[in-house]
Coordinates of C-alpha atoms and ligand atoms in Angstrom, one line a residue:
M1 CA 151.0 105.6 78.0
T2 CA 153.2 102.5 78.5
D3 CA 156.0 103.4 76.1
T4 CA 159.4 103.3 77.6
R5 CA 162.0 106.0 76.7
S6 CA 163.9 103.5 74.5
D7 CA 160.7 102.8 72.5
V8 CA 160.3 106.4 71.8
I9 CA 163.8 106.9 70.7
A10 CA 163.5 103.9 68.5
R11 CA 160.3 105.2 67.0
P12 CA 161.0 108.9 66.7
E13 CA 157.7 109.5 64.9
H14 CA 156.1 108.8 68.3
G15 CA 158.2 111.2 70.2
L16 CA 161.2 113.5 70.6
T17 CA 164.6 112.7 69.2
R18 CA 167.1 112.2 72.0
R19 CA 168.7 115.6 71.4
D20 CA 165.2 117.3 71.6
F21 CA 164.4 115.3 74.7
V22 CA 167.6 116.5 76.5
K23 CA 166.8 120.0 75.3
V24 CA 163.4 119.9 76.9
C25 CA 164.7 118.5 80.1
T26 CA 167.4 121.2 80.2
A27 CA 164.8 123.9 79.7
A28 CA 162.8 122.4 82.5
A29 CA 165.9 122.3 84.7
A30 CA 166.6 126.0 83.9
A31 CA 163.0 126.9 84.7
V32 CA 163.5 125.7 88.2
G33 CA 166.9 127.3 88.6
L34 CA 169.0 124.1 88.2
P35 CA 172.2 124.0 86.2
A36 CA 172.4 122.5 82.7
W37 CA 173.8 119.2 83.9
A38 CA 170.6 118.7 85.8
G39 CA 168.8 118.6 82.5
E40 CA 170.9 115.6 81.4
K41 CA 170.3 113.9 84.7
M42 CA 166.5 114.5 84.3
A43 CA 166.6 113.0 80.8
E44 CA 168.4 109.9 82.1
E45 CA 166.0 109.5 85.0
V46 CA 162.9 110.0 82.9
A47 CA 164.2 107.6 80.3
R48 CA 164.4 105.0 83.1
A49 CA 161.0 105.7 84.6
K50 CA 158.6 108.4 83.7
P51 CA 157.1 110.1 86.8
S52 CA 153.5 109.1 87.3
V53 CA 151.0 112.1 87.6
V54 CA 147.5 112.0 88.9
W55 CA 145.7 115.2 88.0
L56 CA 142.4 116.1 89.7
H57 CA 139.9 118.8 88.6
F58 CA 137.6 120.6 91.0
Q59 CA 136.1 124.1 90.9
E60 CA 137.9 125.8 88.0
C61 CA 137.8 126.8 84.4
T62 CA 140.5 124.3 83.2
G63 CA 142.7 127.2 82.2
C64 CA 145.8 125.6 83.8
T65 CA 145.3 122.5 81.7
E66 CA 144.6 124.6 78.6
S67 CA 147.9 126.4 79.2
L68 CA 149.7 123.1 79.5
L69 CA 148.0 121.8 76.3
R70 CA 149.2 124.9 74.4
S71 CA 152.9 124.6 75.3
S72 CA 154.9 123.7 72.2
H73 CA 158.3 122.8 73.6
P74 CA 157.4 120.1 74.4
D75 CA 154.0 119.8 72.7
V76 CA 151.4 118.0 74.6
A77 CA 151.9 114.7 72.9
S78 CA 155.6 114.6 73.7
L79 CA 154.8 115.8 77.2
I80 CA 152.4 112.9 77.9
L81 CA 154.2 110.2 75.9
D82 CA 157.8 111.0 76.7
L83 CA 158.1 113.1 79.9
I84 CA 155.4 112.2 82.3
S85 CA 152.9 109.4 82.6
V86 CA 149.5 111.0 83.1
D87 CA 147.7 108.1 84.8
Y88 CA 144.5 110.1 85.5
H89 CA 143.3 113.3 83.9
E90 CA 139.6 113.9 83.3
T91 CA 140.2 116.4 80.4
L92 CA 142.8 114.3 78.5
F93 CA 141.3 110.9 79.0
A94 CA 139.3 109.6 76.1
A95 CA 137.4 107.3 78.5
A96 CA 134.6 108.4 80.8
G97 CA 132.3 107.1 83.5
A98 CA 133.1 103.8 85.1
Q99 CA 136.3 103.3 83.0
I100 CA 137.9 106.6 84.3
E101 CA 136.8 105.9 87.9
A102 CA 138.5 102.5 87.6
A103 CA 141.7 104.3 86.3
F104 CA 141.6 106.6 89.3
D105 CA 141.2 103.7 91.8
A106 CA 144.0 101.8 90.1
A107 CA 146.4 104.8 90.2
V108 CA 145.6 105.4 93.9
E109 CA 146.2 101.7 94.6
R110 CA 149.6 101.8 93.0
G111 CA 150.5 105.1 94.8
G112 CA 153.9 106.9 94.5
Y113 CA 152.6 109.5 92.0
V114 CA 152.8 113.3 91.9
L115 CA 149.3 114.5 92.7
V116 CA 148.5 117.7 90.8
V117 CA 145.3 119.4 91.8
E118 CA 143.6 122.1 89.6
G119 CA 140.7 124.0 91.1
A120 CA 139.3 125.0 94.4
I121 CA 137.6 122.6 96.9
P122 CA 134.3 123.6 98.4
E123 CA 133.8 122.8 102.1
K124 CA 130.5 124.5 102.9
D125 CA 127.5 122.3 103.6
G126 CA 129.7 119.2 103.9
G127 CA 131.4 119.8 100.6
I128 CA 128.3 118.9 98.5
Y129 CA 128.9 121.6 95.8
C130 CA 131.6 119.7 93.8
Q131 CA 131.3 116.0 93.3
V132 CA 132.8 113.7 90.7
G133 CA 131.3 110.2 90.2
G134 CA 129.2 110.8 93.3
R135 CA 132.3 111.4 95.4
K136 CA 132.8 114.8 97.1
A137 CA 135.9 116.8 96.1
T138 CA 137.1 116.8 99.7
D139 CA 137.0 113.0 99.9
I140 CA 138.7 112.5 96.5
L141 CA 141.5 114.9 97.4
R142 CA 142.1 113.3 100.8
L143 CA 142.1 109.8 99.4
A144 CA 144.4 110.7 96.5
A145 CA 146.8 112.5 98.9
T146 CA 147.2 109.5 101.2
K147 CA 149.2 107.6 98.5
A148 CA 150.9 110.6 96.8
A149 CA 154.7 111.0 96.8
A150 CA 154.2 114.8 96.4
V151 CA 151.3 117.2 96.1
V152 CA 151.2 120.2 93.7
A153 CA 148.4 122.7 93.7
I154 CA 148.4 124.3 90.2
G155 CA 146.7 127.6 89.7
S156 CA 145.3 130.2 92.1
C157 CA 142.1 128.2 92.7
A158 CA 143.9 125.1 94.0
S159 CA 146.5 127.3 95.8
W160 CA 144.0 129.2 98.1
G161 CA 140.6 129.1 96.5
G162 CA 141.1 131.6 93.6
V163 CA 138.0 133.0 91.9
P164 CA 135.5 130.5 93.3
S165 CA 136.5 131.8 96.8
A166 CA 135.8 135.5 95.9
A167 CA 133.4 137.2 98.2
P168 CA 130.7 136.1 99.1
N169 CA 132.2 132.6 98.4
P170 CA 128.9 130.8 98.3
T171 CA 130.4 127.3 98.3
G172 CA 133.1 127.8 100.9
A173 CA 135.8 127.3 98.3
T174 CA 139.3 126.9 99.6
G175 CA 142.7 125.6 98.5
V176 CA 144.6 122.3 98.7
P177 CA 146.9 123.4 101.6
Q178 CA 143.8 124.3 103.7
I179 CA 142.3 120.8 103.1
L180 CA 145.5 118.9 103.6
K181 CA 146.6 120.6 106.7
G182 CA 150.1 119.4 107.8
K183 CA 151.0 117.9 104.5
P184 CA 153.6 119.7 102.3
V185 CA 151.9 121.2 99.3
V186 CA 153.8 123.0 96.5
T187 CA 151.6 125.9 95.3
L188 CA 151.9 127.3 91.8
P189 CA 149.4 130.1 91.8
G190 CA 148.6 132.0 88.6
C191 CA 145.6 132.4 86.4
P192 CA 146.7 130.3 84.7
A193 CA 150.0 128.9 86.1
N194 CA 153.0 128.7 83.7
P195 CA 153.3 125.0 82.6
Y196 CA 157.1 125.2 82.7
N197 CA 156.9 125.9 86.5
L198 CA 154.9 122.7 86.9
L199 CA 157.1 120.6 84.6
G200 CA 160.3 121.8 86.3
T201 CA 158.9 121.0 89.7
V202 CA 157.7 117.5 88.7
L203 CA 161.0 116.6 86.9
Q204 CA 163.1 117.9 89.8
F205 CA 161.1 115.7 92.2
A206 CA 161.3 112.7 89.9
T207 CA 165.0 113.0 89.4
F208 CA 166.4 114.2 92.7
G209 CA 163.5 113.3 95.1
T210 CA 163.5 116.9 96.3
L211 CA 161.0 119.7 96.0
P212 CA 162.1 123.3 95.2
K213 CA 162.7 125.7 98.1
L214 CA 159.4 127.3 98.9
D215 CA 158.2 130.6 100.4
A216 CA 155.7 131.0 103.3
Q217 CA 152.8 130.4 100.9
G218 CA 154.4 127.2 99.5
R219 CA 155.4 128.9 96.2
P220 CA 158.8 127.8 94.7
L221 CA 161.3 130.6 95.1
F222 CA 162.7 129.9 91.7
A223 CA 159.5 131.4 90.2
Y224 CA 158.0 133.5 93.0
A225 CA 160.9 135.2 94.8
R226 CA 160.7 138.4 92.8
V227 CA 157.9 140.8 92.0
I228 CA 156.9 141.4 88.4
H229 CA 157.9 145.1 88.8
E230 CA 161.5 144.1 89.2
D231 CA 161.8 142.4 85.8
C232 CA 159.1 144.2 83.9
P233 CA 160.1 145.4 80.4
R234 CA 158.2 148.6 81.1
R235 CA 160.2 149.3 84.2
P236 CA 162.4 151.9 82.5
H237 CA 159.3 154.0 81.8
F238 CA 158.2 153.7 85.4
D239 CA 161.6 154.9 86.5
A240 CA 161.5 157.8 84.0
G241 CA 158.0 158.8 85.1
R242 CA 156.3 157.9 81.9
F243 CA 152.8 156.4 82.4
A244 CA 149.8 155.5 80.3
A245 CA 146.8 157.3 81.8
A246 CA 144.1 155.7 79.7
Y247 CA 143.7 152.7 77.3
G248 CA 144.6 153.8 73.8
D249 CA 146.1 157.1 74.7
E250 CA 149.5 158.1 73.2
N251 CA 151.4 156.9 76.2
H252 CA 149.6 153.5 76.2
R253 CA 150.4 153.1 72.4
N254 CA 154.0 154.0 73.2
G255 CA 154.2 151.0 75.6
Y256 CA 154.7 153.1 78.8
C257 CA 154.2 151.9 82.3
L258 CA 150.7 150.7 83.3
Y259 CA 150.8 151.6 87.0
K260 CA 148.2 154.3 86.6
L261 CA 145.8 151.9 85.0
G262 CA 146.0 149.8 88.1
C263 CA 149.0 147.5 87.5
K264 CA 149.6 145.2 90.5
G265 CA 153.1 144.3 89.3
P266 CA 154.8 146.0 92.2
Q267 CA 153.2 143.6 94.7
T268 CA 152.9 140.4 92.6
H269 CA 155.4 137.7 93.0
A270 CA 155.8 135.7 89.7
N271 CA 158.1 135.1 86.8
C272 CA 155.7 135.9 84.0
S273 CA 158.1 138.5 82.5
L274 CA 161.0 136.0 82.4
L275 CA 159.3 132.8 81.3
S276 CA 157.1 133.2 78.3
F277 CA 153.7 131.4 78.3
C278 CA 153.7 128.7 75.6
E279 CA 157.0 130.0 74.3
V280 CA 155.3 133.1 72.7
P281 CA 157.3 136.2 73.5
G282 CA 155.2 138.9 75.0
A283 CA 152.2 136.6 75.6
W284 CA 151.3 137.9 79.1
P285 CA 149.1 140.7 80.4
I286 CA 151.6 143.5 80.6
G287 CA 153.1 142.3 77.3
I288 CA 149.8 143.0 75.5
G289 CA 149.1 146.2 77.2
H290 CA 146.9 145.2 80.2
P291 CA 148.0 145.9 83.8
C292 CA 149.0 142.9 85.9
I293 CA 146.0 141.9 88.1
G294 CA 148.1 140.2 90.8
C295 CA 146.8 136.7 90.0
T296 CA 149.4 135.0 92.1
E297 CA 148.6 137.0 95.3
Q298 CA 145.7 135.9 97.5
G299 CA 145.2 139.4 99.0
V300 CA 145.2 141.1 95.6
V301 CA 143.4 139.4 92.7
F302 CA 139.6 139.1 93.1
N303 CA 140.0 141.4 96.2
V304 CA 141.4 144.7 94.9
P305 CA 139.5 146.2 91.9
I306 CA 141.5 145.7 88.7
H307 CA 142.0 149.4 88.0
E308 CA 142.7 150.5 91.6
N309 CA 146.3 151.6 92.3
L310 CA 148.3 149.8 95.0
P311 CA 150.9 151.5 97.1
I312 CA 154.5 151.0 95.9
Q313 CA 156.0 148.9 98.7
T314 CA 159.5 148.6 97.2
P315 CA 160.6 152.1 96.1
T316 CA 161.9 152.6 92.7
A317 CA 165.7 152.9 92.3
P318 CA 167.1 156.4 92.5
M319 CA 168.5 157.9 89.3
A320 CA 172.0 157.0 90.5
Y321 CA 173.6 155.0 93.3
P322 CA 176.8 155.8 95.0
A323 CA 179.7 154.4 93.0
I324 CA 180.8 150.8 93.9
H325 CA 184.5 150.2 93.4
P326 CA 187.0 147.6 94.8
D327 CA 189.0 150.5 96.2
H328 CA 186.3 151.1 98.7
G329 CA 187.3 148.0 100.5
V330 CA 185.2 145.9 102.9
V331 CA 182.1 147.6 104.1
A332 CA 182.5 147.1 107.8
S333 CA 181.5 149.2 110.7
S334 CA 183.9 152.0 109.8
P335 CA 182.7 155.6 109.9
I336 CA 182.9 155.5 106.1
A337 CA 180.7 152.4 105.9
I338 CA 178.2 153.9 108.3
G339 CA 178.2 157.1 106.1
V340 CA 177.7 155.0 102.9
G341 CA 174.9 153.1 104.7
G342 CA 173.3 156.3 105.6
V343 CA 173.4 157.5 102.1
I344 CA 171.8 154.3 100.8
V345 CA 169.0 154.4 103.4
G346 CA 168.5 158.0 102.6
A347 CA 168.5 157.2 98.9
I348 CA 165.8 154.5 99.4
A349 CA 163.7 156.8 101.5
G350 CA 164.1 159.5 98.9
A351 CA 163.3 157.1 96.1
A352 CA 159.9 156.5 97.6
V353 CA 159.3 160.2 97.6
V354 CA 160.5 160.4 94.0
A355 CA 158.3 157.5 93.0
T356 CA 155.3 159.2 94.5
K357 CA 156.2 162.4 92.7
K358 CA 156.7 160.7 89.4
V359 CA 153.3 159.0 89.6
G360 CA 151.7 162.4 90.6
D361 CA 153.5 164.1 87.7
S362 CA 152.4 161.6 85.1
D363 CA 149.4 163.4 83.9
K364 CA 151.6 165.8 82.0
P365 CA 151.9 165.1 78.3
A366 CA 154.2 162.3 77.4
R367 CA 157.7 163.2 76.1
K368 CA 158.1 162.3 72.5
E369 CA 160.9 159.7 72.3
Ligands
SF4_401 S1 153.9 149.2 87.4 FE1 153.4 147.4 86.2 S2 153.8 148.0 84.0 FE2 154.8 149.5 85.3 S3 156.9 148.8 85.5 FE3 155.8 148.0 87.3 S4 155.1 146.0 86.7 FE4 155.6 147.1 84.8

């Protein structure tokens, strides 16, 4: 893990070509909403010094690491050898026992790393339910955080507790922000989280020294500002009132909207429909015919039954909006503007009613397309 960028370019069999390297950085920049030139800058910066990453595992299934390992652009070898320096990661290390504990202590001693935490942290009974090398998860996390330049909680477990915190939460599992109160923590919830969201966040920090803009739950807006329902490929079916009513029925086989099967897309903030997992188009729940379970939302996943319908908070668009044309001029507080505003508010209210009616009507046989 000590290769420099110039070594890798000189020995392309050990890594990416320069062109591929810039491409990966550009994709990571695009993932976090930065322009293409930021990719070039990231490539330059990473060539100079790869960001150091210390990755902790606590109560989890290692799904977020698995997702990272299965990304193909870059593949995991390029990721670790070329883009980031993983200075501690229990799953990826060949070493074990005393050797890996020494690597952790050495990394903490150096400091200045991006601390990535995967998994929930149990607090009940003094935190005895998760220990690594005889050290409690709470103590390891607090120690690692003292020397970290930035902290990222990857996955729903680390973000707020995830599945280990589901009722009755026997171990008192909670998330990184709850343990490190007062310290900025970027949360990337998801079960698993998309590795590009992590890569983009780490490379942005390493290059510009800044973290992405976050929402109230610490989630980067570039990935979590919109709900799945807004960018879902099945949305035209929702708007047209075409719903699958049962798995395997004709409407389901036709790829219709999954709302009636309990889809939580209308309340789930994530970019799954826009950023493919492991670069496989359609490789996400709705893409393969299962409703979204709301895995990025603390109040939804593991709280609301998978097949229970949620209310639509953002009404569907009406079939037609009032025309927008430059001739209409500036929408100020003129009587016309007030009238147009009234129409829009009325349309949104009406849309909610229409959405309810469409869902109610959806038991009728599907229209053959
Ligand atoms: S309800 Fe679910 S499947 Fe239907 S359009 Fe919205 S997000 Fe897509």
